[in-house]
Coordinates of C-alpha atoms in Angstrom, one line a residue:
Chain A
M1 CA 41.4 230.3 114.9
A2 CA 43.4 232.7 113.6
K3 CA 41.2 234.9 112.0
E4 CA 37.6 236.7 113.2
F5 CA 35.4 236.8 110.4
S6 CA 33.1 239.7 110.6
T7 CA 30.3 239.5 107.9
A8 CA 27.8 235.6 107.7
S9 CA 29.3 235.6 103.9
E10 CA 32.9 235.2 105.3
R11 CA 31.8 232.5 107.5
L12 CA 29.1 230.7 105.7
L13 CA 29.8 230.5 102.1
K14 CA 31.7 227.8 100.9
K15 CA 34.8 228.7 99.7
S16 CA 37.2 226.9 97.2
N17 CA 40.1 226.2 100.0
R18 CA 42.5 223.4 97.9
A19 CA 44.2 222.0 100.7
A20 CA 40.6 221.3 102.4
L21 CA 39.4 219.9 99.1
K22 CA 42.6 217.7 98.6
M23 CA 41.8 216.3 102.2
E24 CA 38.3 215.4 101.3
M25 CA 38.7 214.0 98.5
R26 CA 41.7 211.7 99.7
G27 CA 38.9 210.5 102.8
K28 CA 36.2 209.9 100.6
S29 CA 38.6 207.5 98.1
I30 CA 39.8 205.7 100.5
V31 CA 36.3 204.4 101.8
L32 CA 34.8 204.8 98.1
I33 CA 37.6 201.8 97.2
S34 CA 37.3 200.0 100.6
A35 CA 33.5 199.7 99.7
I36 CA 34.1 198.9 95.8
L37 CA 36.7 195.9 97.0
I38 CA 34.1 194.4 99.0
I39 CA 31.5 194.6 96.6
A40 CA 33.7 193.3 93.7
A41 CA 35.3 190.5 95.4
T42 CA 31.4 189.4 96.5
I43 CA 30.2 189.6 92.7
S44 CA 33.2 187.7 91.6
I45 CA 33.3 185.1 94.1
T46 CA 29.5 184.8 93.1
I47 CA 30.1 184.8 89.3
F48 CA 33.2 182.7 89.7
L49 CA 31.2 180.2 91.5
G50 CA 28.2 180.2 89.1
T51 CA 30.2 179.7 86.0
K52 CA 32.6 177.0 87.5
G53 CA 29.4 175.2 88.5
L54 CA 26.8 175.4 86.1
Q55 CA 30.1 173.8 83.8
S56 CA 29.0 170.5 84.6
F57 CA 25.7 170.1 83.5
L58 CA 26.5 172.9 80.7
V59 CA 29.9 171.0 79.5
N60 CA 30.0 167.7 81.2
G61 CA 26.3 166.7 80.2
I62 CA 25.3 165.7 83.5
N63 CA 21.5 165.7 83.8
A64 CA 20.5 168.7 86.5
V65 CA 17.5 167.0 87.9
E66 CA 19.8 163.7 88.7
F67 CA 22.3 165.7 90.4
L68 CA 20.2 166.8 93.0
T69 CA 17.9 163.5 93.1
G70 CA 20.8 160.6 92.5
T71 CA 21.8 158.6 94.9
V72 CA 24.9 157.2 93.9
W73 CA 28.0 158.9 93.8
D74 CA 30.6 157.4 91.9
M75 CA 33.6 159.3 90.3
G76 CA 34.3 156.5 88.2
K77 CA 37.8 155.6 89.6
D78 CA 37.0 152.6 91.2
G79 CA 35.7 150.9 88.0
G80 CA 32.1 149.6 88.5
N81 CA 29.8 150.8 86.7
G82 CA 31.8 154.4 85.3
P83 CA 30.9 157.9 86.7
S84 CA 27.4 158.8 87.9
Y85 CA 26.6 162.0 90.0
G86 CA 24.2 161.6 92.2
A87 CA 24.4 164.6 95.2
L88 CA 21.1 163.8 97.1
P89 CA 23.2 161.9 100.1
F90 CA 25.4 165.0 100.9
I91 CA 22.5 167.5 100.0
F92 CA 20.6 165.6 102.7
G93 CA 23.4 165.2 105.2
S94 CA 24.4 168.9 105.2
F95 CA 20.6 169.7 105.7
A96 CA 19.9 166.8 108.2
V97 CA 23.2 167.8 110.4
T98 CA 22.2 171.6 110.4
F99 CA 18.4 170.8 111.8
L100 CA 19.9 168.8 114.1
S101 CA 22.2 170.7 115.7
A102 CA 20.0 173.6 115.3
L103 CA 17.3 171.4 117.4
I104 CA 19.8 170.9 120.3
A105 CA 21.2 174.5 120.0
A106 CA 18.3 176.3 119.7
P107 CA 16.3 175.7 123.2
L108 CA 19.7 175.8 125.4
G109 CA 20.7 178.8 123.2
I110 CA 17.4 180.7 124.4
G111 CA 17.5 179.4 127.3
G112 CA 20.8 180.3 128.3
A113 CA 20.1 183.7 126.9
I114 CA 16.9 183.7 129.1
F115 CA 18.8 182.7 132.2
M116 CA 21.3 185.8 131.2
T117 CA 18.9 188.5 130.7
E118 CA 15.6 187.7 133.1
I119 CA 16.6 185.4 135.7
A120 CA 20.6 186.4 136.6
P121 CA 21.4 189.1 134.9
S122 CA 23.8 189.9 137.6
W123 CA 26.2 186.8 137.3
G124 CA 25.0 185.4 134.8
R125 CA 27.0 187.6 132.4
K126 CA 29.4 187.4 134.9
I127 CA 30.0 183.7 133.9
L128 CA 27.8 182.5 130.9
Q129 CA 29.3 185.6 128.8
P130 CA 32.6 184.9 128.5
V131 CA 32.1 181.2 128.8
I132 CA 30.1 182.3 125.3
E133 CA 32.8 184.4 124.0
L134 CA 35.2 181.9 124.8
L135 CA 33.4 179.2 122.7
V136 CA 33.3 181.2 119.9
G137 CA 37.2 181.2 120.2
I138 CA 37.9 178.1 119.7
P139 CA 38.9 176.9 116.4
S140 CA 36.6 174.4 114.8
V141 CA 39.5 171.7 113.9
V142 CA 39.9 171.6 118.3
Y143 CA 35.6 171.2 118.7
G144 CA 36.9 168.3 115.7
F145 CA 39.8 166.7 117.5
I146 CA 37.7 166.5 120.4
G147 CA 34.8 165.0 118.9
L148 CA 37.1 162.4 117.3
T149 CA 38.9 161.4 120.8
V150 CA 36.1 161.6 122.7
L151 CA 32.6 161.7 122.0
V152 CA 33.4 159.0 118.8
P153 CA 34.2 156.4 121.0
F154 CA 31.7 157.4 123.4
V155 CA 29.2 156.7 120.8
R156 CA 30.8 153.8 119.8
N157 CA 31.0 152.2 123.2
H158 CA 27.6 153.3 124.8
V159 CA 25.5 154.6 122.0
G160 CA 26.0 152.4 119.1
G161 CA 27.6 151.7 115.3
Q162 CA 31.1 152.8 114.9
G163 CA 30.7 156.1 116.7
F164 CA 31.7 158.2 113.1
S165 CA 27.7 159.0 112.6
L166 CA 25.4 161.7 112.0
L167 CA 24.8 161.7 116.3
S168 CA 28.0 163.0 116.9
G169 CA 28.1 165.6 113.5
M170 CA 24.9 167.1 114.6
I171 CA 26.5 167.1 118.6
V172 CA 29.8 168.8 117.5
L173 CA 27.9 171.4 115.3
S174 CA 25.4 171.7 117.9
V175 CA 28.4 172.7 120.3
M176 CA 29.7 175.3 117.4
I177 CA 26.6 177.5 116.9
L178 CA 25.8 177.1 120.6
P179 CA 27.4 180.7 121.0
T180 CA 26.2 182.0 118.5
V181 CA 22.4 181.4 118.8
T182 CA 22.9 182.1 122.5
S183 CA 24.7 185.7 122.3
I184 CA 22.0 186.6 119.2
A185 CA 19.2 185.8 121.6
T186 CA 20.8 187.7 124.4
D187 CA 21.1 190.8 122.5
T188 CA 17.8 190.8 120.8
L189 CA 16.2 189.7 124.7
R190 CA 18.4 192.9 125.8
S191 CA 17.0 195.1 123.4
L192 CA 13.5 194.8 124.4
P193 CA 12.0 198.1 125.5
G194 CA 12.8 197.6 129.7
G195 CA 9.0 198.9 129.7
L196 CA 7.1 196.2 128.2
R197 CA 8.8 194.0 131.0
E198 CA 7.2 196.2 133.8
S199 CA 4.0 196.6 132.5
S200 CA 3.7 192.7 132.4
Y201 CA 4.6 192.6 135.9
A202 CA 2.5 195.2 136.6
L203 CA -0.5 193.2 135.3
G204 CA -0.1 191.2 137.9
A205 CA 1.7 188.6 135.7
T206 CA 4.5 186.1 137.3
R207 CA 8.4 186.3 136.0
W208 CA 7.5 182.9 133.6
Q209 CA 4.3 184.5 132.0
T210 CA 6.1 187.6 131.4
I211 CA 8.8 185.3 129.9
Y212 CA 7.0 183.4 127.5
R213 CA 3.5 185.6 126.9
V214 CA 5.4 188.5 126.6
L215 CA 9.2 188.4 126.2
V216 CA 9.4 185.5 123.6
P217 CA 6.7 186.7 121.3
A218 CA 7.9 190.3 121.2
A219 CA 11.6 188.9 120.6
L220 CA 10.8 186.0 118.1
P221 CA 12.1 187.3 114.7
G222 CA 14.9 187.6 116.3
L223 CA 15.0 184.4 118.1
L224 CA 14.5 183.1 114.9
T225 CA 17.1 185.0 113.3
A226 CA 19.6 183.6 115.8
I227 CA 18.6 180.2 114.8
V228 CA 18.9 180.7 111.4
L229 CA 22.3 182.5 111.6
G230 CA 23.4 179.2 113.8
M231 CA 22.1 176.9 110.9
A232 CA 24.3 179.1 108.5
R233 CA 27.2 178.5 110.5
A234 CA 26.3 174.8 110.6
F235 CA 25.9 174.3 106.7
G236 CA 28.6 175.8 106.0
E237 CA 30.6 174.0 108.5
A238 CA 33.4 171.5 106.7
L239 CA 36.4 170.4 109.2
A240 CA 34.8 169.4 112.2
V241 CA 31.6 168.0 110.9
Q242 CA 34.4 165.9 108.8
M243 CA 36.3 164.9 111.4
V244 CA 33.3 162.8 112.8
I245 CA 30.5 162.3 110.3
G246 CA 32.4 159.3 108.9
N247 CA 32.3 161.0 105.6
T248 CA 30.4 157.7 103.2
K249 CA 28.7 158.6 99.8
E250 CA 25.6 156.7 101.1
L251 CA 22.1 158.1 102.2
P252 CA 22.1 157.6 106.4
S253 CA 19.5 155.3 107.3
S254 CA 19.3 156.2 110.6
L255 CA 21.4 158.6 113.4
L256 CA 24.4 155.9 114.0
D257 CA 25.1 155.6 110.8
S258 CA 27.9 157.7 108.8
A259 CA 27.2 159.9 106.5
G260 CA 28.8 162.5 104.1
T261 CA 27.8 166.4 103.9
L262 CA 27.9 169.2 100.6
T263 CA 31.5 170.5 102.7
T264 CA 32.8 166.9 103.6
I265 CA 33.1 165.9 100.1
I266 CA 34.7 168.7 98.8
T267 CA 37.4 169.2 101.4
L268 CA 38.2 165.2 100.8
N269 CA 38.2 165.2 97.2
M270 CA 39.4 168.7 95.6
G271 CA 42.7 167.5 96.1
H272 CA 42.6 164.5 93.8
T273 CA 40.8 165.8 90.8
T274 CA 42.6 167.8 88.0
Y275 CA 41.3 171.4 87.5
G276 CA 38.5 171.7 84.7
S277 CA 37.6 167.5 84.6
V278 CA 34.3 166.3 85.2
E279 CA 35.0 165.4 88.2
N280 CA 36.2 168.6 89.3
N281 CA 33.2 170.6 88.1
A282 CA 31.0 168.3 89.9
L283 CA 32.7 169.5 93.3
W284 CA 32.0 173.1 92.0
S285 CA 28.5 172.2 91.5
L286 CA 28.7 171.0 95.0
A287 CA 30.0 174.5 95.9
L288 CA 27.0 176.4 94.0
I289 CA 24.7 174.6 95.8
L290 CA 26.1 175.7 99.0
L291 CA 26.6 179.6 97.6
I292 CA 22.8 179.6 97.1
M293 CA 21.8 177.9 100.2
S294 CA 23.9 180.7 102.2
F295 CA 22.1 183.1 100.0
I296 CA 18.4 181.8 101.2
F297 CA 19.7 181.9 104.4
I298 CA 20.7 185.6 104.4
L299 CA 17.3 186.2 102.7
I300 CA 15.5 184.8 105.6
I301 CA 16.9 186.4 108.3
R302 CA 16.7 190.0 106.2
Y303 CA 12.9 189.0 106.0
L304 CA 12.6 188.0 109.5
S305 CA 14.7 190.9 110.5
S306 CA 12.1 193.3 108.6
R307 CA 8.9 192.2 110.8
R308 CA 10.7 193.2 114.1
Q309 CA 8.5 195.1 115.8
Y310 CA 10.6 197.0 118.8
R311 CA 13.6 198.6 117.7
Chain B
M1 CA -0.1 199.9 169.1
L2 CA 2.9 202.7 168.9
L3 CA 1.9 203.5 165.4
T4 CA -1.5 204.0 166.0
K5 CA -0.6 207.0 168.4
M6 CA 1.3 208.6 166.3
K7 CA -0.2 212.1 164.9
P8 CA -0.6 212.8 161.7
E9 CA 2.0 214.8 160.4
F10 CA -0.4 217.1 158.4
E11 CA -3.4 218.5 159.3
I12 CA -5.8 218.9 156.7
S13 CA -6.2 222.7 156.3
E14 CA -10.1 223.5 155.4
A15 CA -12.7 222.1 157.4
H16 CA -13.3 219.0 154.8
E17 CA -15.4 216.1 154.8
R18 CA -13.1 213.7 155.7
K19 CA -13.5 210.5 152.9
E20 CA -12.2 207.1 153.3
T21 CA -8.6 205.9 153.2
A22 CA -7.4 204.4 150.3
L23 CA -4.2 203.8 151.6
D24 CA -2.1 204.9 155.3
V25 CA 1.4 205.7 154.6
K26 CA 3.6 205.8 158.1
Q27 CA 7.0 206.5 158.4
L28 CA 8.1 205.0 154.9
N29 CA 11.9 204.6 154.2
I30 CA 12.8 203.3 150.7
Y31 CA 16.5 202.8 150.1
Y32 CA 18.4 201.9 147.0
G33 CA 21.4 200.4 148.4
N34 CA 22.6 202.9 150.9
H35 CA 21.0 205.7 149.3
R36 CA 18.1 206.8 151.2
A37 CA 15.4 207.8 148.0
V38 CA 12.5 209.1 150.9
K39 CA 12.9 209.5 153.6
D40 CA 10.3 209.1 156.6
I41 CA 7.2 210.0 155.2
S42 CA 3.7 210.2 156.2
F43 CA 0.7 210.5 154.6
T44 CA -2.8 209.2 153.7
I45 CA -4.4 208.9 150.4
E46 CA -8.0 209.3 150.1
K47 CA -10.5 206.7 148.4
N48 CA -11.4 208.4 145.0
A49 CA -9.9 211.1 145.0
V50 CA -6.7 211.8 142.5
T51 CA -3.7 212.5 144.4
A52 CA -1.0 214.2 142.6
L53 CA 2.9 213.7 143.8
I54 CA 4.6 216.9 142.3
G55 CA 8.7 217.9 142.9
P56 CA 11.9 217.7 140.7
S57 CA 13.4 214.9 139.0
G58 CA 14.8 213.0 141.9
C59 CA 12.9 214.0 144.4
G60 CA 11.5 210.1 145.4
K61 CA 8.3 210.8 144.3
S62 CA 8.4 207.8 141.2
T63 CA 10.2 205.4 143.9
F64 CA 7.3 206.0 146.7
L65 CA 4.9 205.6 143.6
R66 CA 6.5 202.4 142.4
S67 CA 6.7 200.7 146.1
I68 CA 2.9 200.7 146.4
N69 CA 2.6 198.3 144.2
R70 CA 5.6 196.6 144.4
M71 CA 7.6 197.7 141.3
N72 CA 10.8 198.5 142.9
D73 CA 11.5 194.6 143.8
L74 CA 12.8 194.2 140.3
I75 CA 15.7 196.9 141.2
P76 CA 18.2 195.1 142.7
G77 CA 19.8 196.7 145.9
A78 CA 16.1 198.4 146.7
R79 CA 14.4 198.0 150.1
S80 CA 11.8 199.6 151.9
E81 CA 10.7 200.4 156.0
G82 CA 8.2 201.9 157.1
I83 CA 4.1 201.4 156.7
I84 CA 1.9 201.1 153.7
L85 CA -1.2 200.6 154.9
Y86 CA -3.8 199.1 152.8
E87 CA -7.3 197.7 154.1
D88 CA -5.3 195.7 157.1
V89 CA -2.3 194.6 155.5
N90 CA 1.5 196.7 155.3
L91 CA 2.1 196.3 151.7
I92 CA 5.8 196.2 151.9
E93 CA 6.4 193.0 154.3
D94 CA 7.9 190.2 152.8
N95 CA 4.8 188.2 152.8
I96 CA 2.8 190.0 150.0
N97 CA 1.8 188.6 147.5
V98 CA 3.1 190.9 145.0
V99 CA 0.9 189.4 142.0
A100 CA -2.3 189.4 143.6
L101 CA -1.1 193.1 144.4
R102 CA -0.7 194.2 141.1
K103 CA -3.7 193.2 140.3
E104 CA -5.3 195.1 142.9
I105 CA -2.9 198.5 142.4
G106 CA -2.7 198.7 138.9
M107 CA -0.3 200.8 137.3
V108 CA 0.6 202.7 133.9
F109 CA 3.5 204.2 132.7
Q110 CA 5.2 207.4 131.4
R111 CA 6.1 205.6 127.8
P112 CA 3.2 203.3 126.0
N113 CA 3.8 199.9 126.2
P114 CA 1.3 198.0 124.5
F115 CA 2.7 194.6 123.5
A116 CA 3.2 193.5 119.7
K117 CA -0.3 191.7 120.2
S118 CA -3.5 192.9 118.4
I119 CA -6.1 195.7 120.5
Y120 CA -8.1 193.0 121.4
N121 CA -5.4 190.9 122.8
N122 CA -3.7 193.6 124.5
I123 CA -7.0 193.7 127.1
T124 CA -7.2 189.9 127.3
H125 CA -3.7 189.1 128.3
A126 CA -3.9 189.3 131.7
L127 CA -7.0 187.8 132.1
K128 CA -6.1 184.6 131.0
F129 CA -3.6 184.3 133.6
Y130 CA -6.0 184.7 135.7
G131 CA -8.5 181.9 134.2
I132 CA -10.7 184.0 132.2
R133 CA -11.5 182.0 128.9
S134 CA -15.0 182.4 127.9
K135 CA -15.2 184.1 124.7
K136 CA -18.9 186.0 125.7
K137 CA -16.5 187.3 128.8
L138 CA -13.7 188.4 127.3
D139 CA -15.5 190.2 124.8
Q140 CA -17.6 191.9 127.8
I141 CA -14.5 192.9 129.6
V142 CA -12.7 193.9 126.2
E143 CA -15.6 196.2 125.4
E144 CA -16.2 197.7 128.9
S145 CA -12.8 198.5 129.2
L146 CA -11.9 200.1 126.1
R147 CA -15.2 202.0 126.8
K148 CA -13.8 203.3 130.1
A149 CA -10.4 204.3 129.0
A150 CA -12.7 206.2 125.9
L151 CA -10.6 204.3 123.4
W152 CA -14.0 202.0 122.3
E153 CA -15.2 204.6 119.4
E154 CA -11.8 205.0 117.6
V155 CA -11.0 200.9 118.0
K156 CA -14.3 199.3 117.9
D157 CA -13.9 198.1 114.5
R158 CA -10.2 197.0 114.4
L159 CA -9.7 195.3 117.8
H160 CA -7.9 193.0 116.1
D161 CA -5.6 195.2 114.2
S162 CA -1.7 195.1 115.6
A163 CA -2.0 197.6 119.1
L164 CA 1.4 199.2 117.4
S165 CA -0.3 200.2 114.7
L166 CA -2.0 202.8 117.1
S167 CA -0.6 206.6 117.7
G168 CA 1.0 207.4 121.4
G169 CA -2.0 208.8 122.6
Q170 CA -4.0 206.0 121.9
Q171 CA -1.3 203.8 123.0
Q172 CA -1.4 205.0 126.5
R173 CA -5.1 205.2 126.7
L174 CA -5.0 201.3 125.7
C175 CA -2.6 200.9 128.5
I176 CA -5.2 202.4 130.5
A177 CA -7.5 199.8 129.5
R178 CA -5.4 196.7 129.6
T179 CA -4.9 198.0 133.3
L180 CA -8.5 198.4 134.0
A181 CA -9.6 195.0 132.3
V182 CA -8.0 193.3 135.3
N183 CA -10.3 195.4 137.9
P184 CA -8.2 197.0 140.3
K185 CA -9.3 199.4 143.1
I186 CA -6.1 202.0 142.9
L187 CA -4.1 203.4 139.7
L188 CA -0.6 204.6 139.9
L189 CA 0.2 206.6 137.2
D190 CA 3.9 207.4 136.0
E191 CA 3.5 210.5 134.5
P192 CA 1.2 209.1 132.0
A193 CA 0.8 212.2 129.6
S194 CA 4.2 213.4 129.5
A195 CA 5.5 211.4 126.4
L196 CA 1.9 212.7 124.9
D197 CA 1.1 215.8 122.4
P198 CA -1.2 218.2 124.0
I199 CA -4.9 216.9 122.7
S200 CA -3.8 213.2 123.7
T201 CA -3.4 215.0 126.9
A202 CA -6.4 216.7 127.3
K203 CA -8.1 213.3 126.7
I204 CA -5.8 211.8 129.2
E205 CA -6.6 214.3 132.2
E206 CA -10.9 214.2 130.7
L207 CA -10.1 210.1 131.1
I208 CA -8.7 210.3 134.9
M209 CA -11.3 213.1 136.0
E210 CA -13.9 210.4 134.9
L211 CA -11.8 207.2 136.4
K212 CA -12.0 208.8 140.1
K213 CA -15.7 208.0 140.5
E214 CA -14.4 204.5 140.6
Y215 CA -10.6 204.3 141.1
T216 CA -8.3 205.8 143.6
I217 CA -5.9 207.4 141.8
I218 CA -2.3 208.7 142.5
I219 CA -0.5 209.8 139.6
V220 CA 3.1 211.1 139.4
T221 CA 3.2 214.6 137.1
H222 CA 6.2 216.8 136.2
S223 CA 3.5 219.3 134.9
M224 CA 1.8 221.9 137.5
Q225 CA -1.2 222.7 135.3
Q226 CA -1.7 219.3 135.1
A227 CA -1.9 218.1 138.9
S228 CA -3.3 221.7 139.3
R229 CA -6.5 220.8 137.0
I230 CA -7.0 217.3 137.7
S231 CA -5.9 216.6 141.8
D232 CA -8.0 216.7 144.7
K233 CA -4.8 216.4 146.6
T234 CA -0.9 217.7 146.1
A235 CA 1.9 216.1 147.9
F236 CA 4.9 217.9 147.3
F237 CA 8.4 215.9 147.4
L238 CA 11.5 217.2 147.5
S239 CA 15.0 215.5 147.9
G240 CA 13.1 212.2 149.4
E241 CA 11.5 214.1 152.0
L242 CA 7.8 215.2 151.8
V243 CA 7.8 219.0 152.1
E244 CA 3.7 219.5 151.9
F245 CA 0.4 217.7 151.3
D246 CA -2.6 219.6 151.2
Q247 CA -5.5 220.2 149.3
T248 CA -4.5 221.0 145.5
D249 CA -6.1 224.3 145.1
K250 CA -4.6 225.3 148.5
I251 CA -1.1 223.8 147.6
F252 CA -1.4 226.3 144.7
T253 CA -2.6 229.5 145.6
N254 CA -1.7 229.6 149.3
P255 CA 1.2 227.0 150.3
S256 CA 2.2 227.0 153.8
N257 CA 5.8 226.1 152.8
Q258 CA 8.7 228.6 151.0
K259 CA 10.0 225.5 149.5
T260 CA 6.6 224.4 148.1
E261 CA 5.9 228.1 147.0
E262 CA 8.9 228.4 145.4
Y263 CA 8.5 225.2 143.0
I264 CA 5.2 226.1 141.9
S265 CA 6.1 229.3 140.8
G266 CA 8.9 228.1 138.8
R267 CA 12.1 229.5 140.6
F268 CA 13.3 225.9 140.8
G269 CA 13.1 222.3 139.3

């Protein structure tokens, strides 16, 4: 302190100190600009995708219902019956790999989380935690590459089909989303009030009764959030899936059939279409479906976290 | 046996009707790793009486309380040596079935912790583990335990509402009701009113006075007034040692130990 102020009005009343005001303004404008940029980026992507995605219906005259329910995707380049845009096989493929991989990753991830928090907190955290962090850090192309060299031949030789299949896609994806599910489920279980555990034990419950009857129900909204976040990641993953799923344009009839997803069809075809053409616009419509789906996933997560009872 | 020959460390001061013993604690030591949190304590806890454990934070009173129903088992590195004799078993032996033990010796914690279920299901929660399925029987136990916990009149019309919608004081009484539903013989209360407002605290104290007719109650409290209001016997702990144990009125009017006197008159702690 350079100066001692004697009265409260000198010490406490606001003074127009130019230097301090300037600093204040500068700080405020930096964070404000960051916030505006983030919001602007999100909104402009949404608007761009919205207008591009709707063009195939509004400008090129593709029937929206046919687009969503048709099963023939033919860009009309190979002759035949001319172009036909039925995206159902890809929509179905995306949902199929997403739900199937969640089906594997959810029990494994939640089981791992329970192990880490309830069964072996000391060494579980020491070993499982770094393993999970490592899994998150592996780039998706590596997952795809391993899937392609190890999983696809294995499925071909030991299960059946040509190996490029929904099954391979779902296994690769479930490994990829496992860390997401596990880490969020672990956080949820850890954030439960400790007294909940104690009071269950104090009532004479065993460890399993405490886990199944008290902890899992109390953590349920958080555990579901973990699964939905995993699903959102699976739904949007392109590269690794594309490397193992086979990328056909037909509806798969079994787990061992090749399939395609919304993301794989976009990455495979975007280089071969001209900007503004019907084919290109149809791909934008697929991208719009992806965006809408991720909005829906976010809405589900918001709804679930609003239902958390313990904070 | 060697242990039966040991003299009780604390003689009861006045000529007092000798009541039945609920727990007989002999030379109990509790360790957290290398730290000895409870040092060589011996005293007896009477049946159908309220025994208050007082002392400054970290004096070992909660540690002792939690060793009775083996809640310390959940803390890595905690171990006990000595004897807590309950009927004919030593509670700190390894061969104790802790799940069965906690049924007989229930515990209520400082913070009310109802499960994220309805009021009704909070009470039936533990009963279902013991195989009680009949709706009639469950209904009966729910009403009985809520009445005992003096909560029935307040919640009888909304038994199926979430327990988390209750006030803090009601939640704590629900936790007591939940513990009573299992039909324990001893109730361990770990500062059950310290997170509550004065009116809820008064209700809990009234409830404890009522419950001692049927149960043996051991309560840890930081409030001198509470200990003097509700307990029959008081044990004063200081840095892991049992400094004084006597009739509550004796402790609060004429303590034999200098340290006890200083603590109850508020000179430290």
